[in-house]
XYZ file of C-alpha atoms in Angstrom:
384
model
C 13.852 -7.250 -134.541
C 15.562 -9.950 -132.532
C 18.293 -9.564 -129.905
C 20.204 -12.623 -128.726
C 17.388 -14.839 -130.017
C 14.604 -12.856 -128.313
C 12.003 -10.700 -130.041
C 12.029 -7.170 -128.619
C 8.270 -7.188 -128.536
C 8.397 -10.197 -126.211
C 10.776 -8.831 -123.626
C 10.248 -9.135 -119.914
C 9.398 -5.517 -119.222
C 5.835 -4.654 -118.218
C 3.941 -1.605 -119.371
C 3.949 0.961 -116.516
C 0.726 2.295 -115.127
C -0.718 5.634 -116.079
C 0.641 7.489 -113.024
C 4.151 6.066 -113.437
C 4.028 6.796 -117.163
C 3.176 10.413 -116.394
C 6.041 10.705 -113.860
C 8.569 9.114 -116.193
C 7.476 11.211 -119.162
C 7.748 14.353 -117.067
C 11.190 13.365 -115.787
C 12.487 12.634 -119.311
C 11.066 15.910 -120.592
C 12.860 17.853 -117.845
C 16.128 16.158 -118.805
C 15.627 16.810 -122.536
C 17.149 20.331 -122.701
C 20.452 19.008 -121.257
C 20.666 16.616 -124.214
C 20.124 19.437 -126.716
C 22.819 21.548 -125.036
C 25.230 18.618 -125.118
C 24.566 18.027 -128.826
C 25.183 21.674 -129.699
C 28.348 21.994 -127.594
C 29.808 18.701 -128.810
C 29.288 19.481 -132.479
C 30.563 23.076 -132.116
C 33.693 22.085 -130.185
C 34.371 19.135 -132.500
C 34.187 21.404 -135.550
C 36.786 23.693 -133.917
C 39.118 20.908 -132.812
C 41.836 22.303 -135.058
C 42.335 24.826 -132.274
C 44.032 22.804 -129.553
C 42.264 24.609 -126.747
C 38.970 22.970 -127.717
C 40.232 19.370 -127.398
C 39.695 19.176 -123.601
C 36.216 20.596 -124.084
C 35.432 17.823 -126.597
C 36.509 15.223 -124.058
C 34.264 16.830 -121.400
C 31.262 17.003 -123.720
C 31.681 13.420 -124.956
C 32.032 12.196 -121.378
C 28.869 14.059 -120.302
C 27.004 12.816 -123.375
C 27.874 9.232 -122.498
C 26.687 9.699 -118.913
C 23.481 11.250 -120.210
C 22.965 8.353 -122.661
C 23.777 5.782 -119.961
C 21.123 7.324 -117.722
C 18.568 6.716 -120.472
C 19.978 3.214 -121.039
C 19.304 2.427 -117.376
C 15.737 3.714 -117.755
C 15.278 1.714 -120.971
C 16.552 -1.418 -119.246
C 13.981 -0.951 -116.501
C 11.110 -0.491 -118.944
C 12.123 -3.106 -121.495
C 13.122 -5.748 -118.980
C 16.393 -6.511 -120.808
C 19.851 -5.087 -120.365
C 20.683 -2.210 -122.687
C 24.485 -2.618 -123.082
C 26.932 0.239 -123.076
C 28.722 -0.273 -126.365
C 31.707 2.064 -125.975
C 35.124 0.839 -127.027
C 37.517 0.417 -124.079
C 40.185 3.067 -123.798
C 43.744 1.632 -124.052
C 45.588 1.732 -120.752
C 48.021 4.646 -120.583
C 46.820 6.054 -123.902
C 47.868 9.580 -124.864
C 45.215 12.251 -125.455
C 45.701 11.848 -129.218
C 45.020 8.104 -129.032
C 41.994 8.716 -126.813
C 40.668 11.239 -129.313
C 41.101 8.753 -132.180
C 39.307 5.982 -130.201
C 36.387 8.314 -129.469
C 36.189 9.585 -133.064
C 36.244 6.078 -134.605
C 33.823 4.577 -132.087
C 30.421 4.048 -133.780
C 28.740 4.453 -130.388
C 29.904 8.089 -130.295
C 28.004 8.900 -133.467
C 24.999 6.802 -132.453
C 24.815 8.840 -129.218
C 24.787 12.106 -131.209
C 22.085 10.788 -133.544
C 20.061 9.623 -130.569
C 20.272 13.119 -128.990
C 18.515 14.560 -132.069
C 15.903 11.791 -132.198
C 15.325 12.074 -128.469
C 14.772 15.812 -128.853
C 12.329 15.452 -131.747
C 10.466 12.158 -131.961
C 11.166 11.279 -128.338
C 9.767 14.646 -127.216
C 6.637 14.075 -129.322
C 6.053 10.690 -127.677
C 6.593 12.124 -124.193
C 4.317 15.076 -124.841
C 1.650 12.667 -126.049
C 2.061 10.615 -122.886
C 1.666 13.720 -120.729
C -1.512 14.717 -122.551
C -2.933 11.199 -122.664
C -2.201 10.698 -118.969
C -4.900 13.299 -118.336
C -7.524 11.793 -120.643
C -6.858 8.201 -121.767
C -3.715 7.411 -119.789
C -5.005 4.116 -118.448
C -5.339 2.877 -122.029
C -2.713 4.490 -124.246
C 0.086 6.219 -122.294
C 1.906 3.114 -120.980
C 2.219 1.741 -124.516
C 3.492 5.026 -125.862
C 6.117 5.205 -123.154
C 7.166 1.632 -123.924
C 7.424 2.618 -127.595
C 9.746 5.434 -126.485
C 11.874 2.917 -124.569
C 11.983 0.684 -127.657
C 13.185 3.629 -129.722
C 15.926 4.228 -127.171
C 16.856 0.547 -127.288
C 17.211 0.547 -131.063
C 19.442 3.622 -131.008
C 21.457 3.170 -127.794
C 21.992 -0.600 -127.723
C 24.765 -1.919 -129.968
C 23.665 -3.760 -133.078
C 24.017 -7.535 -132.977
C 26.644 -7.389 -135.749
C 28.594 -4.799 -133.761
C 28.463 -6.972 -130.625
C 29.711 -9.996 -132.571
C 32.464 -8.026 -134.288
C 33.581 -6.583 -130.928
C 33.590 -10.034 -129.354
C 35.578 -11.518 -132.275
C 38.108 -8.698 -132.006
C 38.386 -9.228 -128.261
C 38.876 -12.987 -128.662
C 41.457 -12.493 -131.416
C 43.427 -10.100 -129.189
C 43.112 -12.424 -126.251
C 44.269 -15.389 -128.312
C 47.296 -13.467 -129.607
C 48.219 -12.412 -126.054
C 47.797 -15.990 -124.833
C 50.031 -17.344 -127.606
C 52.670 -14.723 -126.820
C 52.498 -15.478 -123.105
C 52.738 -19.189 -123.764
C 55.763 -18.716 -126.016
C 57.422 -16.478 -123.422
C 56.792 -19.088 -120.733
C 58.274 -21.858 -122.912
C 61.367 -19.757 -123.537
C 61.730 -19.169 -119.817
C 61.492 -22.890 -119.066
C 63.966 -23.695 -121.824
C 66.397 -21.049 -120.542
C 66.110 -22.248 -116.960
C 66.698 -25.841 -117.990
C 69.664 -24.937 -120.187
C 71.364 -22.591 -117.708
C 70.417 -24.486 -114.587
C 69.613 -28.183 -114.336
C 71.131 -29.104 -117.682
C 74.436 -27.430 -116.846
C 74.432 -29.155 -113.422
C 73.861 -32.556 -115.022
C 76.674 -31.981 -117.531
C 79.013 -31.076 -114.678
C 77.811 -34.173 -112.794
C 78.613 -36.376 -115.785
C 82.095 -34.865 -116.076
C 82.780 -35.420 -112.365
C 81.709 -39.069 -112.584
C 83.830 -39.556 -115.710
C 86.916 -38.172 -113.960
C 86.195 -40.314 -110.915
C 85.925 -43.403 -113.124
C 89.306 -42.653 -114.695
C 91.006 -42.065 -111.306
C 89.371 -44.848 -109.316
C 92.505 -47.139 -109.449
C 95.340 -44.633 -109.367
C 94.074 -41.866 -107.046
C 91.343 -42.928 -104.595
C 91.566 -39.659 -102.678
C 90.696 -37.577 -105.716
C 87.824 -39.931 -106.424
C 86.311 -39.167 -103.033
C 86.546 -35.438 -103.754
C 84.987 -35.900 -107.194
C 82.155 -38.001 -105.789
C 81.464 -35.404 -103.101
C 81.367 -32.715 -105.795
C 79.027 -34.915 -107.880
C 76.719 -35.363 -104.906
C 76.609 -31.604 -104.296
C 75.957 -30.944 -108.000
C 73.127 -33.476 -108.116
C 71.533 -31.834 -105.061
C 71.734 -28.406 -106.714
C 70.215 -29.791 -109.923
C 67.368 -31.339 -107.941
C 66.673 -28.016 -106.195
C 66.637 -26.162 -109.528
C 64.290 -28.732 -111.058
C 61.938 -28.384 -108.104
C 62.019 -24.605 -108.438
C 61.268 -24.971 -112.133
C 58.293 -27.256 -111.487
C 57.107 -24.903 -108.741
C 57.195 -22.045 -111.255
C 55.039 -24.018 -113.662
C 52.460 -25.241 -111.150
C 53.283 -24.871 -107.447
C 52.623 -28.010 -105.364
C 50.989 -25.866 -102.667
C 48.387 -24.783 -105.219
C 47.554 -28.371 -106.086
C 47.511 -29.481 -102.432
C 45.814 -26.560 -100.651
C 44.060 -24.664 -103.423
C 44.136 -20.944 -104.120
C 43.354 -20.040 -100.522
C 46.347 -21.823 -99.023
C 48.666 -20.882 -101.906
C 48.003 -17.168 -101.567
C 48.347 -17.420 -97.774
C 51.777 -18.922 -98.401
C 52.700 -16.083 -100.744
C 51.729 -13.572 -98.083
C 53.857 -15.328 -95.460
C 56.844 -15.508 -97.803
C 56.677 -11.820 -98.802
C 59.348 -9.709 -96.990
C 56.838 -6.849 -96.775
C 54.304 -7.592 -94.002
C 51.227 -8.690 -95.927
C 47.652 -9.043 -94.664
C 45.656 -11.679 -96.553
C 41.866 -11.984 -96.556
C 40.272 -14.681 -98.702
C 36.593 -15.602 -98.962
C 36.103 -18.458 -101.425
C 33.208 -20.928 -101.116
C 35.023 -23.526 -103.196
C 37.742 -24.183 -105.748
C 38.091 -22.908 -109.281
C 39.444 -24.968 -112.146
C 43.202 -25.568 -112.200
C 43.935 -23.077 -115.037
C 42.028 -20.295 -113.271
C 43.685 -21.034 -109.918
C 47.081 -20.986 -111.609
C 46.391 -17.667 -113.357
C 45.140 -16.066 -110.154
C 48.059 -17.434 -108.112
C 50.713 -16.128 -110.480
C 48.876 -12.790 -110.763
C 49.119 -12.336 -106.983
C 52.727 -13.579 -107.037
C 53.693 -11.041 -109.712
C 51.864 -8.262 -107.868
C 53.644 -9.018 -104.595
C 56.965 -9.223 -106.443
C 56.343 -5.676 -107.659
C 55.591 -4.605 -104.093
C 58.957 -6.003 -102.991
C 60.925 -4.490 -105.858
C 59.403 -1.056 -106.374
C 56.978 0.102 -103.725
C 59.191 0.875 -100.651
C 56.090 -0.104 -98.702
C 55.803 -0.834 -94.992
C 52.806 -3.111 -95.475
C 50.749 -4.756 -98.191
C 47.382 -6.463 -98.416
C 45.666 -9.076 -100.549
C 41.896 -9.439 -100.768
C 40.238 -12.286 -102.703
C 36.529 -12.973 -102.915
C 33.992 -14.507 -105.273
C 30.691 -12.979 -106.350
C 28.321 -13.191 -109.313
C 30.421 -15.716 -111.179
C 33.648 -13.717 -111.000
C 36.801 -14.009 -108.929
C 37.924 -10.616 -107.593
C 41.503 -9.989 -106.481
C 42.874 -6.850 -104.860
C 46.584 -6.325 -104.120
C 47.629 -3.049 -102.518
C 50.476 -1.402 -100.617
C 51.194 1.822 -98.773
C 54.356 2.595 -100.747
C 55.487 5.517 -102.849
C 53.060 4.901 -105.745
C 53.727 6.046 -109.296
C 53.436 2.535 -110.796
C 52.356 2.188 -114.398
C 51.272 -0.706 -116.576
C 53.566 0.515 -119.356
C 56.818 0.859 -117.391
C 58.027 -2.718 -117.534
C 56.775 -3.594 -114.038
C 55.414 -6.947 -115.140
C 51.797 -5.813 -114.925
C 51.498 -5.903 -118.702
C 52.404 -9.599 -118.689
C 49.952 -10.127 -115.856
C 47.269 -8.438 -117.948
C 48.033 -10.745 -120.879
C 47.830 -13.787 -118.620
C 44.385 -12.852 -117.318
C 43.079 -11.789 -120.737
C 43.148 -15.453 -121.735
C 40.280 -15.930 -119.259
C 38.445 -12.704 -120.195
C 39.888 -11.163 -117.077
C 40.472 -7.470 -116.477
C 43.207 -5.523 -114.709
C 42.979 -2.005 -113.296
C 45.858 -0.139 -111.655
C 45.512 2.864 -109.362
C 48.866 4.258 -108.237
C 49.015 8.016 -107.636
C 52.313 9.555 -106.706
C 52.764 9.097 -102.983
C 50.577 5.977 -102.931
C 48.769 3.902 -102.147
C 49.024 1.487 -105.061
C 46.041 -0.770 -105.645
C 45.913 -3.423 -108.327
C 42.402 -4.733 -109.030
C 41.875 -7.908 -111.014
C 38.878 -10.044 -111.803
C 38.121 -13.011 -114.036
C 35.026 -15.097 -114.681
C 34.977 -18.609 -113.272
C 32.822 -21.235 -111.625
C 33.714 -22.677 -108.240
C 33.332 -26.272 -107.163
C 31.301 -26.479 -103.964
C 33.265 -27.125 -100.781
C 36.175 -25.506 -99.033
C 39.704 -26.762 -99.481
C 41.206 -28.310 -96.386
C 44.906 -28.089 -95.743
């Protein structure tokens, strides 16, 4: 069996010693009855789901089963020396209980967990019992390999299959691509609308004023002066609108001062007092900087419009190849991704970069919007 081009028998994990094998086998054996109880309760409650009162119990049992399986995944990762992924499908934001139930029921990982509980109780128990016995007699020779075999069994059952990983990644990329195309089309329509209703209309009015001035230049010089003054004012307004339009596409402050300076400027411009803390060891690529900038801009716009907050804060830092952004306020809370607050569009914008968005906004506040996206930074701070 090969995983991501690596043979599972050639992984980086090292066979534990006899004493550690005994301790681990004992620990796993103590945990085993909880798995059996979870299997029985989950199957019983699931078979009685037609009675609505059992639906919350199914959610509880599935949640505990996943925590139990994740505990064994962590142990397997430690023994095998390779990450054992958690293959659960993400739950749609704001999903109803019926949608959540459907996602859980159609997730192959749910059924793999249940199958693993049975195998862990039978074959897994036999392996652990053998380790416990061998640790007394021939532990220095056999037990570590038996425990590693147990970890390999866990890996086969708990880690997603390669085909499942690829299918999930393809689905994720297809969704991200569709969201990106929609966001791009929306942005193009906005630019077209702004040009048509703003600068284009100003330029048409400017042309009309100049035409009238040309017709009246000989017979009414006074009206020509008024028309020229109006034309000058119209050209100034058109220039301002064009600058605003360009700033909305890619702000000059972002190009000149980088994400650090641009977000500082957003904080200063926000009517709600905003504390900004940024720790970036360099600059990201222009598309990532633009996405992060407009994400913060949209988040602060929501603070101004909906939060009734006395203060807000922005935190930006970089770690482990990801850019983390936190925007919060002390307002009334109650925000939702699905209530037309603009966060859905923000989520689509970041999904183009494999970014994630999480909103916490209980009634009464505070509201905290967490965002992160993968990126690489160029070495060196940006100077203003």
